[in-house]
PDB file of C-alpha atoms in Angstrom:
ATOM      1  CA  MET A   1      89.822  16.863 -23.304  1.00  0.00           C
ATOM      2  CA  LEU A   2      86.851  18.268 -21.066  1.00  0.00           C
ATOM      3  CA  GLY A   3      85.902  20.938 -24.212  1.00  0.00           C
ATOM      4  CA  ARG A   4      85.963  18.462 -26.818  1.00  0.00           C
ATOM      5  CA  LYS A   5      84.287  15.523 -25.130  1.00  0.00           C
ATOM      6  CA  HIS A   6      81.017  17.687 -24.305  1.00  0.00           C
ATOM      7  CA  GLY A   7      81.282  20.472 -26.642  1.00  0.00           C
ATOM      8  CA  LEU A   8      82.068  23.377 -24.569  1.00  0.00           C
ATOM      9  CA  THR A   9      83.512  26.593 -26.106  1.00  0.00           C
ATOM     10  CA  SER A  10      85.787  28.254 -24.325  1.00  0.00           C
ATOM     11  CA  ASP A  11      83.177  30.930 -23.099  1.00  0.00           C
ATOM     12  CA  HIS A  12      81.350  28.099 -21.403  1.00  0.00           C
ATOM     13  CA  LEU A  13      84.537  27.415 -19.516  1.00  0.00           C
ATOM     14  CA  LEU A  14      85.303  30.483 -18.415  1.00  0.00           C
ATOM     15  CA  GLY A  15      84.356  31.104 -14.382  1.00  0.00           C
ATOM     16  CA  ALA A  16      83.710  27.394 -14.111  1.00  0.00           C
ATOM     17  CA  GLN A  17      84.255  25.213 -11.575  1.00  0.00           C
ATOM     18  CA  ILE A  18      84.776  21.448 -10.642  1.00  0.00           C
ATOM     19  CA  LEU A  19      84.220  20.097  -7.505  1.00  0.00           C
ATOM     20  CA  LEU A  20      86.545  17.214  -7.247  1.00  0.00           C
ATOM     21  CA  ALA A  21      85.366  14.384  -4.510  1.00  0.00           C
ATOM     22  CA  ASP A  22      87.445  15.209  -2.084  1.00  0.00           C
ATOM     23  CA  GLY A  23      86.381  18.786  -1.740  1.00  0.00           C
ATOM     24  CA  TRP A  24      88.637  20.573  -3.871  1.00  0.00           C
ATOM     25  CA  VAL A  25      87.580  23.273  -6.477  1.00  0.00           C
ATOM     26  CA  VAL A  26      88.809  23.884  -9.862  1.00  0.00           C
ATOM     27  CA  GLU A  27      88.112  26.637 -11.810  1.00  0.00           C
ATOM     28  CA  CYS A  28      88.770  28.030 -15.022  1.00  0.00           C
ATOM     29  CA  TYR A  29      90.384  31.825 -14.823  1.00  0.00           C
ATOM     30  CA  ASP A  30      91.344  32.370 -18.419  1.00  0.00           C
ATOM     31  CA  HIS A  31      92.692  30.790 -21.919  1.00  0.00           C
ATOM     32  CA  TYR A  32      94.795  31.228 -24.664  1.00  0.00           C
ATOM     33  CA  ASP A  33      96.631  29.868 -27.768  1.00  0.00           C
ATOM     34  CA  GLY A  34      94.420  26.524 -26.638  1.00  0.00           C
ATOM     35  CA  GLU A  35      95.857  26.356 -22.682  1.00  0.00           C
ATOM     36  CA  PHE A  36      93.265  27.015 -20.108  1.00  0.00           C
ATOM     37  CA  PHE A  37      94.605  28.429 -17.261  1.00  0.00           C
ATOM     38  CA  TRP A  38      93.057  26.587 -13.895  1.00  0.00           C
ATOM     39  CA  ALA A  39      92.825  27.313  -9.768  1.00  0.00           C
ATOM     40  CA  LEU A  40      92.736  24.635  -7.398  1.00  0.00           C
ATOM     41  CA  ARG A  41      91.017  25.344  -4.030  1.00  0.00           C
ATOM     42  CA  GLY A  42      90.455  23.391  -0.965  1.00  0.00           C
ATOM     43  CA  ALA A  43      91.345  22.474   2.364  1.00  0.00           C
ATOM     44  CA  GLY A  44      95.205  21.520   2.348  1.00  0.00           C
ATOM     45  CA  ASP A  45      98.278  24.263   1.608  1.00  0.00           C
ATOM     46  CA  GLY A  46      96.397  26.822  -0.213  1.00  0.00           C
ATOM     47  CA  LEU A  47      96.092  27.722  -3.690  1.00  0.00           C
ATOM     48  CA  GLY A  48      97.708  25.387  -6.568  1.00  0.00           C
ATOM     49  CA  LEU A  49      97.596  26.483 -10.140  1.00  0.00           C
ATOM     50  CA  LEU A  50      96.509  23.640 -12.860  1.00  0.00           C
ATOM     51  CA  ALA A  51      97.937  24.670 -16.744  1.00  0.00           C
ATOM     52  CA  GLU A  52      96.342  21.988 -18.877  1.00  0.00           C
ATOM     53  CA  ASN A  53      95.961  22.104 -22.806  1.00  0.00           C
ATOM     54  CA  GLY A  54      92.330  22.158 -23.693  1.00  0.00           C
ATOM     55  CA  GLY A  55      90.641  22.045 -20.680  1.00  0.00           C
ATOM     56  CA  ARG A  56      91.439  18.956 -18.689  1.00  0.00           C
ATOM     57  CA  ALA A  57      90.904  19.172 -15.019  1.00  0.00           C
ATOM     58  CA  ALA A  58      88.683  16.457 -13.791  1.00  0.00           C
ATOM     59  CA  GLY A  59      89.841  13.570 -11.883  1.00  0.00           C
ATOM     60  CA  ASP A  60      91.289  12.537  -8.491  1.00  0.00           C
ATOM     61  CA  ARG A  61      93.890  15.456  -7.218  1.00  0.00           C
ATOM     62  CA  GLN A  62      96.326  12.783  -7.562  1.00  0.00           C
ATOM     63  CA  ASN A  63      96.714  12.056 -10.764  1.00  0.00           C
ATOM     64  CA  THR A  64      96.333  15.987 -11.730  1.00  0.00           C
ATOM     65  CA  PRO A  65      99.351  18.076 -12.076  1.00  0.00           C
ATOM     66  CA  PHE A  66      98.790  19.961  -9.191  1.00  0.00           C
ATOM     67  CA  ARG A  67     101.398  22.298  -8.124  1.00  0.00           C
ATOM     68  CA  ARG A  68     101.632  24.531  -4.850  1.00  0.00           C
ATOM     69  CA  ARG A  69     102.773  28.131  -5.526  1.00  0.00           C
ATOM     70  CA  ASP A  70     106.480  27.272  -4.570  1.00  0.00           C
ATOM     71  CA  GLN A  71     106.163  24.808  -7.249  1.00  0.00           C
ATOM     72  CA  VAL A  72     105.417  26.614  -9.704  1.00  0.00           C
ATOM     73  CA  THR A  73     108.667  27.532 -12.290  1.00  0.00           C
ATOM     74  CA  SER A  74     109.571  31.260 -12.910  1.00  0.00           C
ATOM     75  CA  SER A  75     109.096  32.068 -16.486  1.00  0.00           C
ATOM     76  CA  GLU A  76     105.334  30.267 -15.340  1.00  0.00           C
ATOM     77  CA  ILE A  77     102.487  32.994 -16.133  1.00  0.00           C
ATOM     78  CA  ARG A  78      99.692  32.444 -12.866  1.00  0.00           C
ATOM     79  CA  PRO A  79      96.734  33.772 -12.694  1.00  0.00           C
ATOM     80  CA  PHE A  80      96.395  35.989 -10.613  1.00  0.00           C
ATOM     81  CA  ARG A  81      92.892  37.666  -8.108  1.00  0.00           C
ATOM     82  CA  ILE A  82      92.727  40.110  -5.767  1.00  0.00           C
ATOM     83  CA  ASP A  83      91.978  39.402  -2.393  1.00  0.00           C
ATOM     84  CA  ILE A  84      92.716  41.688   0.272  1.00  0.00           C
ATOM     85  CA  PRO A  85      91.445  39.677   3.955  1.00  0.00           C
ATOM     86  CA  GLN A  86      88.988  41.289   5.929  1.00  0.00           C
ATOM     87  CA  ALA A  87      91.231  41.154   8.859  1.00  0.00           C
ATOM     88  CA  ASP A  88      93.848  44.119   6.838  1.00  0.00           C
ATOM     89  CA  LEU A  89      90.642  46.186   6.057  1.00  0.00           C
ATOM     90  CA  ASP A  90      89.269  46.435   9.602  1.00  0.00           C
ATOM     91  CA  ASP A  91      93.391  47.415  10.687  1.00  0.00           C
ATOM     92  CA  LEU A  92      92.853  50.010   8.439  1.00  0.00           C
ATOM     93  CA  LYS A  93      89.789  51.215   9.627  1.00  0.00           C
ATOM     94  CA  TYR A  94      91.225  50.886  12.445  1.00  0.00           C
ATOM     95  CA  ARG A  95      94.509  52.901  12.410  1.00  0.00           C
ATOM     96  CA  LEU A  96      92.547  55.875  11.021  1.00  0.00           C
ATOM     97  CA  ALA A  97      89.794  56.029  13.523  1.00  0.00           C
ATOM     98  CA  ARG A  98      93.159  56.379  15.628  1.00  0.00           C
ATOM     99  CA  THR A  99      94.969  59.594  13.815  1.00  0.00           C
ATOM    100  CA  ARG A 100      96.847  62.314  15.759  1.00  0.00           C
ATOM    101  CA  TRP A 101      95.857  64.721  14.170  1.00  0.00           C
ATOM    102  CA  PRO A 102      98.566  68.124  13.794  1.00  0.00           C
ATOM    103  CA  ASP A 103      97.410  71.630  15.021  1.00  0.00           C
ATOM    104  CA  GLU A 104      96.955  74.221  11.891  1.00  0.00           C
ATOM    105  CA  LEU A 105      97.596  77.904  11.832  1.00  0.00           C
ATOM    106  CA  PRO A 106      94.786  79.797  11.115  1.00  0.00           C
ATOM    107  CA  GLY A 107      93.424  80.939   7.743  1.00  0.00           C
ATOM    108  CA  VAL A 108      96.621  79.620   5.959  1.00  0.00           C
ATOM    109  CA  SER A 109      94.483  77.317   3.352  1.00  0.00           C
ATOM    110  CA  TRP A 110      95.913  75.615   1.202  1.00  0.00           C
ATOM    111  CA  SER A 111      99.281  77.802   1.512  1.00  0.00           C
ATOM    112  CA  ARG A 112     101.331  75.160   3.352  1.00  0.00           C
ATOM    113  CA  GLY A 113      99.473  71.972   2.123  1.00  0.00           C
ATOM    114  CA  VAL A 114      96.558  70.057   2.421  1.00  0.00           C
ATOM    115  CA  PRO A 115      94.030  72.120   5.085  1.00  0.00           C
ATOM    116  CA  LEU A 116      93.154  69.740   8.371  1.00  0.00           C
ATOM    117  CA  ASP A 117      89.534  69.985   7.802  1.00  0.00           C
ATOM    118  CA  TYR A 118      89.705  68.186   4.157  1.00  0.00           C
ATOM    119  CA  LEU A 119      92.275  65.352   4.826  1.00  0.00           C
ATOM    120  CA  LYS A 120      90.156  64.353   8.120  1.00  0.00           C
ATOM    121  CA  GLU A 121      87.245  64.529   5.285  1.00  0.00           C
ATOM    122  CA  LEU A 122      89.319  62.557   3.061  1.00  0.00           C
ATOM    123  CA  ALA A 123      90.291  60.000   5.770  1.00  0.00           C
ATOM    124  CA  GLU A 124      86.783  59.907   7.069  1.00  0.00           C
ATOM    125  CA  TYR A 125      85.867  59.033   3.573  1.00  0.00           C
ATOM    126  CA  TRP A 126      88.048  56.337   3.338  1.00  0.00           C
ATOM    127  CA  ALA A 127      87.106  54.959   6.866  1.00  0.00           C
ATOM    128  CA  ASP A 128      83.528  54.780   6.359  1.00  0.00           C
ATOM    129  CA  GLY A 129      82.272  55.560   3.267  1.00  0.00           C
ATOM    130  CA  PHE A 130      84.925  54.171   0.775  1.00  0.00           C
ATOM    131  CA  ASP A 131      83.268  50.502  -0.320  1.00  0.00           C
ATOM    132  CA  TRP A 132      86.915  48.889  -1.555  1.00  0.00           C
ATOM    133  CA  CYS A 133      84.882  45.109  -1.426  1.00  0.00           C
ATOM    134  CA  ARG A 134      82.635  46.889  -4.505  1.00  0.00           C
ATOM    135  CA  GLN A 135      85.916  48.022  -6.128  1.00  0.00           C
ATOM    136  CA  GLU A 136      87.847  44.326  -5.480  1.00  0.00           C
ATOM    137  CA  ALA A 137      84.986  42.537  -7.013  1.00  0.00           C
ATOM    138  CA  LYS A 138      84.751  45.300 -10.373  1.00  0.00           C
ATOM    139  CA  LEU A 139      89.128  44.951 -10.674  1.00  0.00           C
ATOM    140  CA  ASN A 140      88.896  41.061 -10.763  1.00  0.00           C
ATOM    141  CA  GLU A 141      85.995  41.715 -13.639  1.00  0.00           C
ATOM    142  CA  PHE A 142      89.567  41.712 -15.691  1.00  0.00           C
ATOM    143  CA  PRO A 143      91.822  38.693 -16.494  1.00  0.00           C
ATOM    144  CA  GLN A 144      95.170  39.279 -14.043  1.00  0.00           C
ATOM    145  CA  PHE A 145      98.368  37.290 -13.856  1.00  0.00           C
ATOM    146  CA  VAL A 146     101.573  36.942 -12.293  1.00  0.00           C
ATOM    147  CA  THR A 147     104.930  36.344 -13.765  1.00  0.00           C
ATOM    148  CA  THR A 148     108.170  36.380 -12.098  1.00  0.00           C
ATOM    149  CA  ILE A 149     110.980  38.087 -14.528  1.00  0.00           C
ATOM    150  CA  ASP A 150     114.021  39.362 -13.875  1.00  0.00           C
ATOM    151  CA  GLY A 151     113.628  37.984 -10.053  1.00  0.00           C
ATOM    152  CA  GLN A 152     111.005  40.004  -9.651  1.00  0.00           C
ATOM    153  CA  ASP A 153     107.326  39.152  -9.858  1.00  0.00           C
ATOM    154  CA  ILE A 154     105.553  41.041 -12.285  1.00  0.00           C
ATOM    155  CA  HIS A 155     101.374  41.525 -12.181  1.00  0.00           C
ATOM    156  CA  PHE A 156      99.593  42.216 -15.515  1.00  0.00           C
ATOM    157  CA  LEU A 157      96.054  42.530 -16.625  1.00  0.00           C
ATOM    158  CA  HIS A 158      95.627  40.519 -20.264  1.00  0.00           C
ATOM    159  CA  VAL A 159      92.212  41.056 -21.712  1.00  0.00           C
ATOM    160  CA  ARG A 160      91.759  39.623 -25.159  1.00  0.00           C
ATOM    161  CA  SER A 161      89.423  41.304 -28.169  1.00  0.00           C
ATOM    162  CA  PRO A 162      86.872  39.356 -29.382  1.00  0.00           C
ATOM    163  CA  GLU A 163      88.540  40.041 -33.472  1.00  0.00           C
ATOM    164  CA  PRO A 164      91.073  37.982 -34.874  1.00  0.00           C
ATOM    165  CA  ASP A 165      93.507  39.907 -35.457  1.00  0.00           C
ATOM    166  CA  ALA A 166      93.481  42.749 -32.545  1.00  0.00           C
ATOM    167  CA  LEU A 167      96.808  44.065 -32.663  1.00  0.00           C
ATOM    168  CA  PRO A 168      98.614  43.438 -29.020  1.00  0.00           C
ATOM    169  CA  LEU A 169      99.066  46.785 -26.999  1.00  0.00           C
ATOM    170  CA  ILE A 170     101.356  46.842 -23.961  1.00  0.00           C
ATOM    171  CA  LEU A 171     100.058  50.225 -21.504  1.00  0.00           C
ATOM    172  CA  THR A 172     102.696  51.519 -19.172  1.00  0.00           C
ATOM    173  CA  HIS A 173     100.910  53.763 -16.336  1.00  0.00           C
ATOM    174  CA  GLY A 174     102.589  56.581 -14.386  1.00  0.00           C
ATOM    175  CA  TRP A 175     103.532  57.676 -11.355  1.00  0.00           C
ATOM    176  CA  PRO A 176     102.379  56.635  -8.658  1.00  0.00           C
ATOM    177  CA  SER A 177      99.606  55.274 -10.968  1.00  0.00           C
ATOM    178  CA  SER A 178      98.845  51.726 -11.479  1.00  0.00           C
ATOM    179  CA  PRO A 179      96.909  49.823 -14.662  1.00  0.00           C
ATOM    180  CA  VAL A 180      93.569  51.113 -12.560  1.00  0.00           C
ATOM    181  CA  GLU A 181      93.989  53.930 -15.034  1.00  0.00           C
ATOM    182  CA  PHE A 182      93.354  52.372 -17.722  1.00  0.00           C
ATOM    183  CA  LEU A 183      90.801  50.677 -16.974  1.00  0.00           C
ATOM    184  CA  ARG A 184      87.920  52.464 -19.436  1.00  0.00           C
ATOM    185  CA  MET A 185      90.458  52.076 -22.495  1.00  0.00           C
ATOM    186  CA  ILE A 186      89.907  48.637 -21.854  1.00  0.00           C
ATOM    187  CA  GLY A 187      86.639  47.929 -23.906  1.00  0.00           C
ATOM    188  CA  PRO A 188      86.731  50.679 -26.774  1.00  0.00           C
ATOM    189  CA  LEU A 189      90.536  49.179 -27.175  1.00  0.00           C
ATOM    190  CA  THR A 190      89.368  45.520 -27.215  1.00  0.00           C
ATOM    191  CA  GLU A 191      85.804  45.699 -28.913  1.00  0.00           C
ATOM    192  CA  PRO A 192      86.376  49.235 -31.157  1.00  0.00           C
ATOM    193  CA  LEU A 193      82.620  47.753 -32.739  1.00  0.00           C
ATOM    194  CA  VAL A 194      80.586  48.689 -29.493  1.00  0.00           C
ATOM    195  CA  GLN A 195      80.948  51.541 -29.487  1.00  0.00           C
ATOM    196  CA  GLY A 196      81.049  52.701 -33.045  1.00  0.00           C
ATOM    197  CA  GLY A 197      84.313  51.804 -33.967  1.00  0.00           C
ATOM    198  CA  ASP A 198      86.398  49.846 -36.418  1.00  0.00           C
ATOM    199  CA  PRO A 199      86.612  46.237 -35.567  1.00  0.00           C
ATOM    200  CA  THR A 200      89.615  46.383 -37.402  1.00  0.00           C
ATOM    201  CA  ASP A 201      90.657  49.323 -35.129  1.00  0.00           C
ATOM    202  CA  ALA A 202      90.699  46.500 -31.841  1.00  0.00           C
ATOM    203  CA  PHE A 203      93.661  45.906 -29.600  1.00  0.00           C
ATOM    204  CA  ARG A 204      94.277  42.669 -27.199  1.00  0.00           C
ATOM    205  CA  ILE A 205      95.643  44.650 -24.241  1.00  0.00           C
ATOM    206  CA  VAL A 206      98.264  44.116 -21.552  1.00  0.00           C
ATOM    207  CA  ILE A 207      98.530  46.295 -18.504  1.00  0.00           C
ATOM    208  CA  PRO A 208     101.396  45.528 -16.160  1.00  0.00           C
ATOM    209  CA  SER A 209     102.285  46.915 -12.890  1.00  0.00           C
ATOM    210  CA  LEU A 210     105.543  48.596 -12.855  1.00  0.00           C
ATOM    211  CA  PRO A 211     107.766  46.993 -10.097  1.00  0.00           C
ATOM    212  CA  GLY A 212     107.155  48.260  -6.732  1.00  0.00           C
ATOM    213  CA  TYR A 213     103.603  49.225  -7.304  1.00  0.00           C
ATOM    214  CA  GLY A 214     100.468  47.563  -7.150  1.00  0.00           C
ATOM    215  CA  PHE A 215     100.662  44.283  -6.925  1.00  0.00           C
ATOM    216  CA  SER A 216     104.160  43.841  -8.615  1.00  0.00           C
ATOM    217  CA  THR A 217     105.631  44.131  -5.567  1.00  0.00           C
ATOM    218  CA  PRO A 218     107.300  42.900  -2.613  1.00  0.00           C
ATOM    219  CA  LEU A 219     110.376  44.203  -4.249  1.00  0.00           C
ATOM    220  CA  ARG A 220     112.912  41.051  -4.128  1.00  0.00           C
ATOM    221  CA  GLU A 221     116.088  43.802  -4.722  1.00  0.00           C
ATOM    222  CA  THR A 222     117.198  47.194  -6.112  1.00  0.00           C
ATOM    223  CA  GLY A 223     117.876  48.689  -9.095  1.00  0.00           C
ATOM    224  CA  TRP A 224     113.976  48.463 -10.627  1.00  0.00           C
ATOM    225  CA  GLY A 225     114.561  52.056 -10.964  1.00  0.00           C
ATOM    226  CA  ASN A 226     116.480  51.730 -13.876  1.00  0.00           C
ATOM    227  CA  LEU A 227     113.338  52.308 -17.048  1.00  0.00           C
ATOM    228  CA  LEU A 228     115.596  50.452 -19.254  1.00  0.00           C
ATOM    229  CA  ARG A 229     115.842  46.840 -16.927  1.00  0.00           C
ATOM    230  CA  VAL A 230     111.712  47.183 -16.680  1.00  0.00           C
ATOM    231  CA  ALA A 231     111.989  47.493 -20.360  1.00  0.00           C
ATOM    232  CA  GLN A 232     113.946  44.448 -21.270  1.00  0.00           C
ATOM    233  CA  ALA A 233     110.984  42.876 -18.598  1.00  0.00           C
ATOM    234  CA  TRP A 234     108.207  43.964 -20.495  1.00  0.00           C
ATOM    235  CA  ALA A 235     110.105  42.318 -23.553  1.00  0.00           C
ATOM    236  CA  GLU A 236     110.407  39.001 -22.536  1.00  0.00           C
ATOM    237  CA  LEU A 237     106.774  39.514 -21.275  1.00  0.00           C
ATOM    238  CA  MET A 238     105.390  39.846 -24.358  1.00  0.00           C
ATOM    239  CA  SER A 239     107.582  36.837 -25.531  1.00  0.00           C
ATOM    240  CA  ARG A 240     105.757  35.160 -22.437  1.00  0.00           C
ATOM    241  CA  LEU A 241     102.829  35.820 -24.335  1.00  0.00           C
ATOM    242  CA  GLY A 242     103.597  34.695 -27.354  1.00  0.00           C
ATOM    243  CA  TYR A 243     103.642  37.743 -29.499  1.00  0.00           C
ATOM    244  CA  GLU A 244     105.438  38.332 -32.191  1.00  0.00           C
ATOM    245  CA  ARG A 245     104.755  41.936 -33.081  1.00  0.00           C
ATOM    246  CA  TYR A 246     102.926  44.703 -30.522  1.00  0.00           C
ATOM    247  CA  ALA A 247     102.072  48.125 -30.408  1.00  0.00           C
ATOM    248  CA  VAL A 248     103.504  49.981 -27.245  1.00  0.00           C
ATOM    249  CA  GLN A 249     101.954  53.097 -24.936  1.00  0.00           C
ATOM    250  CA  GLY A 250     102.663  55.494 -22.196  1.00  0.00           C
ATOM    251  CA  THR A 251     102.407  57.676 -20.365  1.00  0.00           C
ATOM    252  CA  ASP A 252     104.219  59.759 -17.512  1.00  0.00           C
ATOM    253  CA  VAL A 253     107.021  57.765 -16.150  1.00  0.00           C
ATOM    254  CA  GLY A 254     105.591  55.018 -18.230  1.00  0.00           C
ATOM    255  CA  ALA A 255     106.345  56.563 -21.595  1.00  0.00           C
ATOM    256  CA  GLY A 256     109.988  56.493 -20.487  1.00  0.00           C
ATOM    257  CA  VAL A 257     109.491  52.698 -20.367  1.00  0.00           C
ATOM    258  CA  ALA A 258     107.989  52.957 -23.893  1.00  0.00           C
ATOM    259  CA  GLY A 259     110.150  54.875 -25.497  1.00  0.00           C
ATOM    260  CA  MET A 260     113.165  52.501 -24.161  1.00  0.00           C
ATOM    261  CA  LEU A 261     111.524  49.295 -25.044  1.00  0.00           C
ATOM    262  CA  ALA A 262     110.994  50.375 -28.949  1.00  0.00           C
ATOM    263  CA  MET A 263     114.705  50.017 -28.810  1.00  0.00           C
ATOM    264  CA  VAL A 264     115.002  47.375 -26.819  1.00  0.00           C
ATOM    265  CA  ASP A 265     112.654  45.178 -29.067  1.00  0.00           C
ATOM    266  CA  PRO A 266     112.920  47.046 -31.978  1.00  0.00           C
ATOM    267  CA  GLU A 267     111.722  43.497 -34.077  1.00  0.00           C
ATOM    268  CA  ARG A 268     108.552  43.176 -32.552  1.00  0.00           C
ATOM    269  CA  VAL A 269     107.696  46.652 -31.704  1.00  0.00           C
ATOM    270  CA  VAL A 270     105.393  48.093 -34.428  1.00  0.00           C
ATOM    271  CA  GLY A 271     105.097  51.454 -33.025  1.00  0.00           C
ATOM    272  CA  THR A 272     104.740  53.521 -30.491  1.00  0.00           C
ATOM    273  CA  HIS A 273     102.290  56.458 -28.467  1.00  0.00           C
ATOM    274  CA  LEU A 274     103.803  58.330 -25.690  1.00  0.00           C
ATOM    275  CA  THR A 275     101.650  60.794 -23.608  1.00  0.00           C
ATOM    276  CA  GLY A 276     102.150  62.898 -19.911  1.00  0.00           C
ATOM    277  CA  THR A 277     105.104  65.045 -18.950  1.00  0.00           C
ATOM    278  CA  ALA A 278     107.955  62.502 -19.401  1.00  0.00           C
ATOM    279  CA  ALA A 279     107.014  61.719 -23.349  1.00  0.00           C
ATOM    280  CA  ALA A 280     109.974  62.298 -25.444  1.00  0.00           C
ATOM    281  CA  MET A 281     111.120  60.206 -28.115  1.00  0.00           C
ATOM    282  CA  PRO A 282     114.599  59.252 -28.087  1.00  0.00           C
ATOM    283  CA  PHE A 283     115.745  59.733 -32.022  1.00  0.00           C
ATOM    284  CA  GLY A 284     118.534  57.580 -33.426  1.00  0.00           C
ATOM    285  CA  PRO A 285     118.817  53.747 -34.573  1.00  0.00           C
ATOM    286  CA  SER A 286     117.662  51.107 -32.885  1.00  0.00           C
ATOM    287  CA  VAL A 287     120.920  50.337 -29.383  1.00  0.00           C
ATOM    288  CA  ASP A 288     121.898  46.411 -29.985  1.00  0.00           C
ATOM    289  CA  LEU A 289     122.440  45.806 -26.436  1.00  0.00           C
ATOM    290  CA  ASP A 290     125.259  42.975 -26.685  1.00  0.00           C
ATOM    291  CA  ALA A 291     126.830  44.881 -29.173  1.00  0.00           C
ATOM    292  CA  CYS A 292     127.652  47.641 -26.428  1.00  0.00           C
ATOM    293  CA  THR A 293     130.533  47.969 -24.246  1.00  0.00           C
ATOM    294  CA  ARG A 294     129.863  47.519 -20.532  1.00  0.00           C
ATOM    295  CA  PRO A 295     130.688  51.151 -19.904  1.00  0.00           C
ATOM    296  CA  THR A 296     128.554  52.440 -22.729  1.00  0.00           C
ATOM    297  CA  ARG A 297     125.630  50.128 -21.190  1.00  0.00           C
ATOM    298  CA  ARG A 298     126.848  51.507 -17.667  1.00  0.00           C
ATOM    299  CA  ALA A 299     126.559  55.179 -18.930  1.00  0.00           C
ATOM    300  CA  ALA A 300     123.390  54.854 -19.966  1.00  0.00           C
ATOM    301  CA  SER A 301     122.179  52.700 -16.872  1.00  0.00           C
ATOM    302  CA  VAL A 302     123.297  55.545 -14.688  1.00  0.00           C
ATOM    303  CA  SER A 303     121.695  58.490 -16.268  1.00  0.00           C
ATOM    304  CA  MET A 304     117.868  56.531 -16.156  1.00  0.00           C
ATOM    305  CA  SER A 305     118.712  56.120 -12.537  1.00  0.00           C
ATOM    306  CA  SER A 306     118.845  58.677  -9.348  1.00  0.00           C
ATOM    307  CA  ARG A 307     120.666  60.956 -11.407  1.00  0.00           C
ATOM    308  CA  SER A 308     117.576  62.386 -14.320  1.00  0.00           C
ATOM    309  CA  MET A 309     114.874  60.292 -11.969  1.00  0.00           C
ATOM    310  CA  GLY A 310     114.501  60.708  -8.750  1.00  0.00           C
ATOM    311  CA  SER A 311     110.823  60.774  -8.053  1.00  0.00           C
ATOM    312  CA  ALA A 312     110.603  57.228  -9.763  1.00  0.00           C
ATOM    313  CA  THR A 313     113.429  55.832  -7.975  1.00  0.00           C
ATOM    314  CA  CYS A 314     112.155  56.761  -5.116  1.00  0.00           C
ATOM    315  CA  THR A 315     108.644  55.015  -5.691  1.00  0.00           C
ATOM    316  CA  PHE A 316     110.847  51.655  -6.849  1.00  0.00           C
ATOM    317  CA  ARG A 317     112.586  51.994  -2.849  1.00  0.00           C
ATOM    318  CA  ARG A 318     109.420  52.415  -0.965  1.00  0.00           C
ATOM    319  CA  PRO A 319     108.702  50.575   1.634  1.00  0.00           C
ATOM    320  CA  ALA A 320     107.850  47.330  -0.480  1.00  0.00           C
ATOM    321  CA  ARG A 321     104.755  46.551   2.063  1.00  0.00           C
ATOM    322  CA  ARG A 322     101.181  46.052   0.489  1.00  0.00           C
ATOM    323  CA  PRO A 323      98.130  48.148   1.490  1.00  0.00           C
TER     324      PRO A 323
END
């Protein structure tokens, strides 16, 4: 094992790069429970993935378990880094510069929507003031992964705590939003001692992007506007991460997911915290989904679909294309 042989700790290996003889580079992105995650980059067929116990990655490429992205199994957890091509950024700037602005009635201000001058200023900032590359680098400071659940790619942040007994906590964002809304909470939650808090209050943080949001795209099929389905996917995600007990937090539409997750996975969810306009905790015992009749399951599904969650449904059905 690479780490044991050379006396390296996991902290030494994180971010480490190994140059192979034929020009390929293996980089360690993350680790947990003794397993290290590596990305293999170089000439050839793009990004490959290695997940070797103990960090074994040296050797000839033909003798390593290199797999292309189309060869990984659907249940695997794959390292992810944000990497928007410069051509896409240039195209965005070009399209912003060619915006055809409408006329505006005099003196209406905000009474008929966003004022034209305000919108032009915003577009100018996006084109020439906002530094996406800086933001991309900041986001990539956090460990990110993708896994496929129920046919859908789910992107998530997974930030561990230095405290060995930290409780896993899954956070679900609202509409229209992304895991970015939780970034300032990661430090205080994972390392409360640094903030002057009690280290026994530490959490291991899991922050998924809702299907159709951020990098949990593109949508593979309809039906993800059903928050019960999302809650079931979150339960599967926590299972894949190996967490036998965990806490749940959600805001806005994420509060709907969080409330259902407590019912979907009652044996493992130890606590629920809800915020936002949709923060409502259902009363009653946990639901045994397997014991429900088909009509009952269908009625529950319909109640959380477009009849009562119109805005969320529209978002889940938006064009599944990244900016």
